[in-house]
XYZ file of C-alpha atoms in Angstrom:
468
model
C 22.042 7.353 31.630
C 19.441 9.751 30.185
C 20.306 8.992 26.554
C 21.105 5.303 27.031
C 18.599 2.786 25.704
C 18.118 -0.898 25.063
C 16.485 -0.374 21.654
C 16.513 2.693 19.383
C 14.195 2.660 16.374
C 15.055 4.974 13.467
C 11.881 5.982 11.642
C 8.337 6.258 12.990
C 6.285 4.810 10.133
C 4.098 1.704 10.603
C 7.128 -0.560 10.927
C 9.011 1.768 13.249
C 6.288 2.719 15.702
C 5.035 -0.886 15.931
C 8.601 -2.108 16.579
C 9.056 0.496 19.308
C 5.766 -0.353 21.004
C 6.420 -4.092 20.925
C 9.937 -3.635 22.302
C 8.548 -1.511 25.123
C 5.879 -4.127 25.863
C 8.697 -6.671 26.220
C 10.329 -4.572 28.922
C 12.998 -2.643 27.033
C 13.907 1.006 27.406
C 13.074 2.369 23.963
C 13.615 5.522 21.923
C 12.325 6.394 18.474
C 13.998 8.855 16.108
C 11.949 10.682 13.480
C 13.337 13.078 10.868
C 10.113 15.070 10.508
C 8.110 17.051 13.058
C 5.224 14.543 13.114
C 5.236 10.822 13.761
C 3.822 8.207 11.396
C 6.139 8.271 8.406
C 4.979 8.199 4.797
C 1.931 5.997 5.428
C 0.308 8.237 8.010
C 1.330 11.631 6.637
C 1.609 11.423 2.842
C 0.654 7.876 1.889
C -1.895 5.289 2.974
C -4.028 7.361 5.332
C -4.405 10.640 3.397
C -4.846 8.748 0.116
C -7.677 6.665 1.573
C -9.260 9.808 2.964
C -9.355 11.380 -0.496
C -10.471 8.100 -2.067
C -13.450 7.921 0.308
C -14.352 11.583 -0.175
C -14.150 11.335 -3.957
C -16.224 8.150 -3.974
C -18.964 9.833 -1.928
C -19.007 12.712 -4.414
C -19.076 10.309 -7.366
C -21.940 8.303 -5.871
C -23.924 11.463 -5.264
C -23.494 12.358 -8.928
C -24.202 9.003 -10.550
C -25.990 6.725 -8.047
C -28.081 8.709 -5.590
C -30.955 9.228 -8.020
C -31.381 5.454 -8.378
C -31.645 5.236 -4.569
C -34.405 7.832 -4.587
C -32.157 10.585 -3.262
C -32.585 13.903 -5.056
C -29.468 15.982 -4.508
C -30.787 19.055 -6.312
C -27.402 19.734 -7.818
C -24.162 19.233 -5.918
C -20.780 20.927 -6.021
C -17.322 20.149 -4.712
C -15.579 22.381 -2.185
C -12.018 21.396 -3.113
C -10.551 23.280 -0.151
C -12.650 21.275 2.306
C -11.938 18.131 0.302
C -8.238 18.623 1.093
C -8.778 19.951 4.633
C -10.737 16.870 5.718
C -7.795 14.736 4.636
C -5.536 16.869 6.804
C -7.864 16.462 9.782
C -7.755 12.666 9.443
C -3.950 12.747 9.295
C -3.795 14.999 12.361
C -6.028 12.636 14.348
C -3.754 9.714 13.506
C -0.499 11.496 14.292
C -1.950 12.694 17.612
C -2.846 9.086 18.362
C 0.766 8.063 17.788
C 2.019 10.727 20.210
C -0.356 9.278 22.804
C 0.884 5.729 22.141
C 4.511 6.796 22.581
C 3.706 8.388 25.949
C 1.574 5.446 27.046
C 4.386 3.010 26.296
C 7.079 5.267 27.805
C 8.943 5.595 24.512
C 11.278 8.586 24.277
C 10.815 10.500 21.005
C 13.642 12.414 19.300
C 12.985 14.575 16.245
C 15.933 14.896 13.885
C 18.154 13.055 11.410
C 19.820 9.960 12.827
C 23.395 9.171 11.802
C 25.532 6.310 13.110
C 28.897 7.207 14.600
C 29.603 3.585 15.498
C 27.580 0.420 16.110
C 26.295 1.536 19.509
C 25.926 5.311 19.047
C 23.537 7.374 16.953
C 23.908 11.125 16.495
C 20.539 12.899 16.139
C 20.654 16.343 14.532
C 17.492 18.367 15.124
C 16.053 21.039 12.817
C 17.782 23.769 14.880
C 21.116 21.892 14.429
C 21.335 20.827 18.067
C 22.890 17.388 18.384
C 21.996 14.583 20.785
C 23.924 11.319 20.903
C 21.977 8.173 21.809
C 23.602 4.990 23.072
C 21.837 1.682 22.536
C 22.378 -2.057 22.672
C 20.191 -2.564 19.589
C 18.996 -0.468 16.667
C 16.111 -1.082 14.262
C 16.319 0.840 10.974
C 12.838 1.662 9.662
C 13.495 4.702 7.481
C 11.144 3.647 4.681
C 11.161 4.848 1.091
C 10.806 7.858 -1.185
C 9.169 8.194 -4.636
C 11.449 7.295 -7.530
C 11.429 8.427 -11.149
C 12.630 7.349 -14.599
C 15.217 8.768 -17.022
C 14.039 11.952 -18.705
C 11.573 12.835 -15.945
C 12.851 15.243 -13.291
C 10.460 15.770 -10.383
C 10.195 19.483 -9.515
C 7.226 19.188 -7.094
C 5.455 21.996 -8.970
C 4.069 20.664 -12.249
C 5.935 17.346 -12.304
C 4.883 15.908 -8.974
C 4.843 12.774 -6.842
C 2.048 11.215 -4.820
C 3.053 13.455 -1.903
C 2.243 16.702 -3.727
C -0.871 15.213 -5.347
C -2.476 14.927 -1.907
C -2.320 18.671 -1.242
C -2.824 20.464 -4.552
C -3.857 24.148 -4.255
C -6.759 23.782 -6.684
C -8.700 21.091 -8.488
C -6.763 20.342 -11.668
C -8.609 20.312 -14.972
C -6.256 17.633 -16.293
C -3.568 15.259 -15.081
C -1.192 12.767 -16.708
C -0.087 9.909 -14.479
C 3.072 7.994 -15.360
C 2.595 4.468 -14.013
C -0.408 2.181 -13.785
C 0.544 0.441 -10.552
C -1.225 0.734 -7.194
C -0.376 4.388 -6.509
C -1.152 5.457 -10.065
C -4.608 3.871 -10.302
C -5.652 5.004 -6.807
C -4.807 8.644 -7.442
C -6.296 8.441 -10.926
C -9.547 7.345 -9.254
C -9.472 10.243 -6.799
C -9.152 12.924 -9.444
C -11.282 11.354 -12.179
C -14.218 11.097 -9.760
C -14.161 14.842 -9.049
C -14.037 15.809 -12.716
C -10.342 15.958 -13.614
C -9.478 14.642 -17.078
C -6.995 11.857 -16.259
C -4.632 9.898 -18.510
C -2.536 6.964 -17.278
C 0.585 6.035 -19.251
C 1.757 2.509 -18.350
C 4.830 0.774 -19.764
C 3.420 -2.765 -19.569
C 0.328 -4.077 -21.331
C -1.694 -4.338 -18.113
C -2.613 -2.236 -15.094
C -1.380 -3.343 -11.633
C 1.069 -5.647 -13.479
C 2.386 -7.423 -10.365
C -1.074 -8.841 -9.589
C -3.126 -11.509 -11.366
C -3.623 -10.287 -14.941
C -7.365 -10.874 -14.860
C -7.652 -8.360 -12.025
C -5.811 -5.760 -14.078
C -8.089 -6.300 -17.081
C -11.204 -5.964 -14.926
C -9.812 -2.815 -13.336
C -9.260 -1.333 -16.793
C -13.005 -1.605 -17.496
C -13.815 0.018 -14.160
C -11.434 2.943 -14.705
C -12.693 3.514 -18.232
C -16.171 3.943 -16.757
C -14.658 6.936 -14.926
C -13.525 8.213 -18.357
C -9.861 7.651 -17.513
C -7.748 7.462 -20.670
C -5.488 4.381 -20.496
C -2.359 4.296 -22.665
C -0.903 0.831 -22.078
C 2.313 -0.528 -23.563
C 3.642 3.025 -23.813
C 7.124 4.262 -22.905
C 7.576 7.734 -21.426
C 10.635 9.551 -22.752
C 10.438 12.934 -21.051
C 8.361 15.379 -19.033
C 8.715 19.150 -19.052
C 7.359 21.940 -16.852
C 5.858 24.645 -19.087
C 4.998 26.976 -16.219
C 1.233 26.544 -16.044
C 1.194 23.049 -17.562
C 3.394 19.993 -18.111
C 4.125 18.118 -21.348
C 4.863 14.398 -21.456
C 6.446 12.818 -24.521
C 6.145 9.061 -25.022
C 6.184 6.203 -27.514
C 2.761 4.579 -27.858
C 2.050 0.844 -28.118
C 2.903 0.967 -31.841
C 6.203 2.784 -31.279
C 4.940 6.116 -32.613
C 6.083 9.366 -30.992
C 3.285 11.089 -29.045
C 2.934 13.903 -26.548
C 0.251 15.031 -24.134
C -0.175 18.216 -22.098
C -1.926 18.557 -18.726
C -2.062 20.765 -15.654
C 0.082 18.257 -13.759
C 2.264 15.249 -14.485
C 2.150 12.795 -11.584
C 5.069 10.356 -11.447
C 3.944 7.048 -9.919
C 6.591 4.571 -11.080
C 7.496 3.143 -7.687
C 9.574 3.966 -4.651
C 13.205 3.593 -3.558
C 14.651 2.654 -0.191
C 15.583 5.717 1.849
C 18.799 5.524 3.848
C 20.126 9.055 3.297
C 22.064 10.439 6.233
C 22.291 7.190 8.194
C 26.047 6.943 7.533
C 25.776 3.184 6.985
C 29.188 2.947 5.314
C 30.892 4.150 8.491
C 29.703 1.082 10.392
C 30.038 -1.354 7.477
C 26.369 -2.135 6.863
C 25.940 -3.781 3.474
C 23.366 -2.631 0.930
C 22.057 -4.126 -2.294
C 22.562 -2.547 -5.739
C 19.078 -1.030 -5.442
C 20.040 0.675 -2.185
C 18.104 -1.663 0.073
C 19.773 -2.953 3.229
C 20.821 -6.604 3.280
C 19.334 -8.630 6.131
C 19.255 -12.301 7.083
C 16.195 -14.378 7.958
C 16.182 -12.736 11.407
C 16.093 -9.257 9.833
C 19.618 -8.631 11.127
C 22.062 -6.649 9.052
C 25.660 -7.848 8.835
C 26.161 -5.834 12.041
C 24.487 -8.217 14.533
C 22.990 -5.621 16.903
C 21.398 -3.628 14.047
C 18.170 -4.757 12.384
C 16.283 -3.357 9.387
C 12.601 -3.603 8.426
C 9.965 -2.324 6.012
C 10.552 -0.548 2.703
C 14.266 -0.260 3.389
C 14.745 -4.039 2.864
C 13.609 -6.469 0.160
C 9.961 -7.378 -0.271
C 6.738 -5.547 -1.058
C 6.612 -1.924 0.094
C 3.485 -2.304 2.197
C 2.623 -0.835 5.599
C 1.262 -4.126 6.944
C 4.415 -5.988 5.865
C 6.482 -3.414 7.768
C 4.286 -3.809 10.856
C 4.783 -7.570 10.888
C 8.535 -7.071 10.554
C 8.517 -4.521 13.381
C 7.019 -7.081 15.750
C 9.351 -9.761 14.364
C 12.498 -7.685 15.003
C 11.488 -6.729 18.544
C 10.597 -10.305 19.460
C 13.792 -11.667 17.881
C 15.861 -9.253 19.981
C 13.990 -10.640 23.000
C 15.031 -14.202 22.121
C 11.640 -15.279 20.829
C 11.091 -17.166 17.554
C 8.455 -15.255 15.550
C 7.348 -16.163 12.037
C 6.392 -14.266 8.878
C 5.059 -15.997 5.766
C 5.908 -13.506 3.027
C 3.875 -15.467 0.497
C 0.776 -14.535 2.492
C 1.230 -10.778 2.685
C -1.960 -9.540 0.981
C -1.878 -6.939 -1.755
C -4.663 -4.338 -1.899
C -5.661 -1.556 -4.300
C -8.162 0.953 -2.882
C -9.928 1.870 -6.092
C -13.674 1.238 -6.298
C -14.271 -1.572 -6.801
C -11.363 -2.501 -4.554
C -8.776 -5.073 -5.582
C -7.193 -7.557 -3.163
C -5.188 -10.737 -3.476
C -3.171 -13.284 -1.537
C -1.172 -16.311 -2.628
C -0.173 -17.351 -6.139
C -1.482 -15.813 -9.357
C -2.568 -17.897 -12.334
C 0.521 -16.713 -14.200
C 2.805 -17.946 -11.416
C 1.111 -21.355 -11.221
C 1.383 -21.806 -14.991
C 5.064 -20.861 -14.944
C 5.680 -23.434 -12.189
C 3.597 -26.140 -13.937
C 1.354 -26.422 -10.890
C -2.027 -28.040 -11.537
C -4.982 -25.989 -10.330
C -8.704 -25.436 -10.682
C -10.398 -22.058 -10.953
C -13.562 -21.034 -9.134
C -14.872 -17.670 -10.264
C -18.034 -15.989 -9.019
C -19.234 -12.567 -10.298
C -20.587 -9.907 -7.962
C -23.342 -9.359 -10.514
C -24.835 -12.581 -9.084
C -24.503 -11.429 -5.456
C -27.679 -10.241 -3.712
C -25.657 -8.010 -1.382
C -23.807 -6.396 -4.271
C -27.041 -5.782 -6.162
C -28.559 -4.165 -3.086
C -25.677 -1.693 -2.868
C -25.326 -1.266 -6.658
C -21.734 -2.554 -6.469
C -21.942 -5.334 -9.033
C -18.637 -4.813 -10.858
C -15.999 -7.480 -10.304
C -15.605 -11.053 -9.148
C -13.954 -13.449 -6.734
C -11.485 -15.933 -8.189
C -10.012 -18.789 -6.161
C -7.243 -21.120 -7.298
C -7.417 -24.567 -5.732
C -5.278 -27.716 -5.962
C -7.405 -30.548 -7.443
C -5.578 -33.223 -5.425
C -6.137 -32.137 -1.827
C -8.210 -28.978 -2.175
C -5.326 -26.774 -1.027
C -6.038 -23.064 -1.534
C -3.274 -21.720 -3.768
C -4.447 -18.162 -4.334
C -7.414 -15.822 -3.932
C -8.000 -12.797 -6.170
C -10.848 -10.339 -5.677
C -12.038 -7.242 -7.468
C -15.237 -5.992 -5.935
C -16.859 -4.148 -3.019
C -14.865 -4.227 0.236
C -12.296 -6.604 -1.217
C -9.683 -5.139 1.142
C -11.683 -6.439 4.106
C -12.937 -9.674 2.538
C -9.369 -10.820 1.716
C -8.524 -11.192 5.431
C -10.550 -14.402 5.628
C -8.498 -15.913 2.810
C -5.174 -14.915 4.402
C -6.213 -16.756 7.558
C -7.505 -19.754 5.610
C -4.256 -20.262 3.686
C -2.131 -19.589 6.775
C -4.054 -22.302 8.673
C -3.905 -24.682 5.677
C -7.671 -24.929 5.299
C -9.023 -26.658 2.205
C -11.639 -25.493 -0.259
C -14.061 -28.020 1.234
C -13.547 -26.579 4.729
C -14.199 -23.098 3.375
C -17.437 -24.327 1.828
C -18.559 -25.907 5.128
C -18.080 -22.613 7.003
C -21.247 -20.605 7.601
C -21.356 -17.209 5.879
C -23.816 -14.503 6.899
C -26.403 -13.688 4.231
C -26.421 -11.366 2.450
C -22.736 -10.344 2.508
C -19.963 -9.620 0.042
C -17.954 -12.474 1.572
C -20.511 -15.039 0.386
C -18.992 -14.715 -3.073
C -15.974 -16.584 -1.697
C -18.101 -19.572 -0.744
C -19.623 -19.746 -4.201
C -16.201 -19.477 -5.827
C -14.997 -22.434 -3.759
C -18.109 -24.404 -4.695
C -17.384 -23.775 -8.367
C -13.697 -24.703 -7.964
C -14.636 -28.068 -6.449
C -17.176 -28.783 -9.193
C -20.273 -28.402 -7.045
C -21.580 -25.148 -8.518
C -22.795 -21.952 -6.857
C -25.836 -22.115 -4.606
C -26.273 -18.504 -3.384
C -27.588 -15.282 -4.877
């Protein structure tokens, strides 16, 4: 009976640990299986949390260099202790992983460290680092094994000079230069980190816009912001190869005119996306179906084609976001319990933690145009915000897309201070089917960054902004 459970979760990232906790709260005997020695998965250990730690540290350093004097703060010359810069990140990660250990104990969730591999639909073999094997029996399984960085033809990741986001978070010294392949979320965030501390950074992006999956106007505004950090942006360029020279790396590419170019830097960071990670699960042995891209097929209940096995997070279709995985973790646990939870995938917000931050929910202008949907635009610049002027964070804007017929909110797109927090109000508003007029009638504290939303809605409805 010791190794018999109601629910076994494979993977302890945001989706996995949330699924395990919710299942335990619902009265199930739960175990969680984690390949690595610490809990938390990519997000906690080598993704969201450490990246935000470095982003905050680098922004403090950048502000001290370029803004403190305007505030009347004389720094008298500052310097960066790169070792402490990295160590603080590690301390934040350690605090979070320790918190997860506490949550597992609090919720009476049994933790197994090792690689999980199905032997049949009710048994999972867990092989620990010392090769000891434990077999778990369970009525249900939830696969939450996440994703790994991917690459492109001609670029072999060696984790030395040609690196991924994982290695970029723990470099042994501050690099003098870095080439980043990919101008998506991961690429622009890490470019911000290193450019702020004095690294010469170049981003090579295949498309003509940064963060290409988001509203194009956000990407164009972000380009201006990153250029202020002296980041070299090579858009519309196709990388052909990357080579480790020993102490440097060389990247060869075709520029936006099709001409052959090459660039050398201390490191080449590959940030072209991630792939679903199912290695070692032995899915074929139990007949679980996968897509061509390696992701696991699930139905609208997040069930695989094996009814007692569910899958969530990066390992299935949809945006590879921690908060999407968390929602799916709760959804899977509650579905197993016979409940009828709901996820609106159209309202999963996207966030980029540069400074200014970028955040969005709902449809982009490009999507509405492609669907021939009529809309009105309300756009309010942070330059006109009293709160933004007070903090010297005047770059960016709020843009709302509203249906002219009923005032339905179709999309909200923000680039500006604390956009990641401000977007939450818009997620709730669209989820609850509030109209632009109802958003205008809500009372906003003054002065706040969120007030820009109210003015954007006023503009979209033809009334005009009234705040500063």
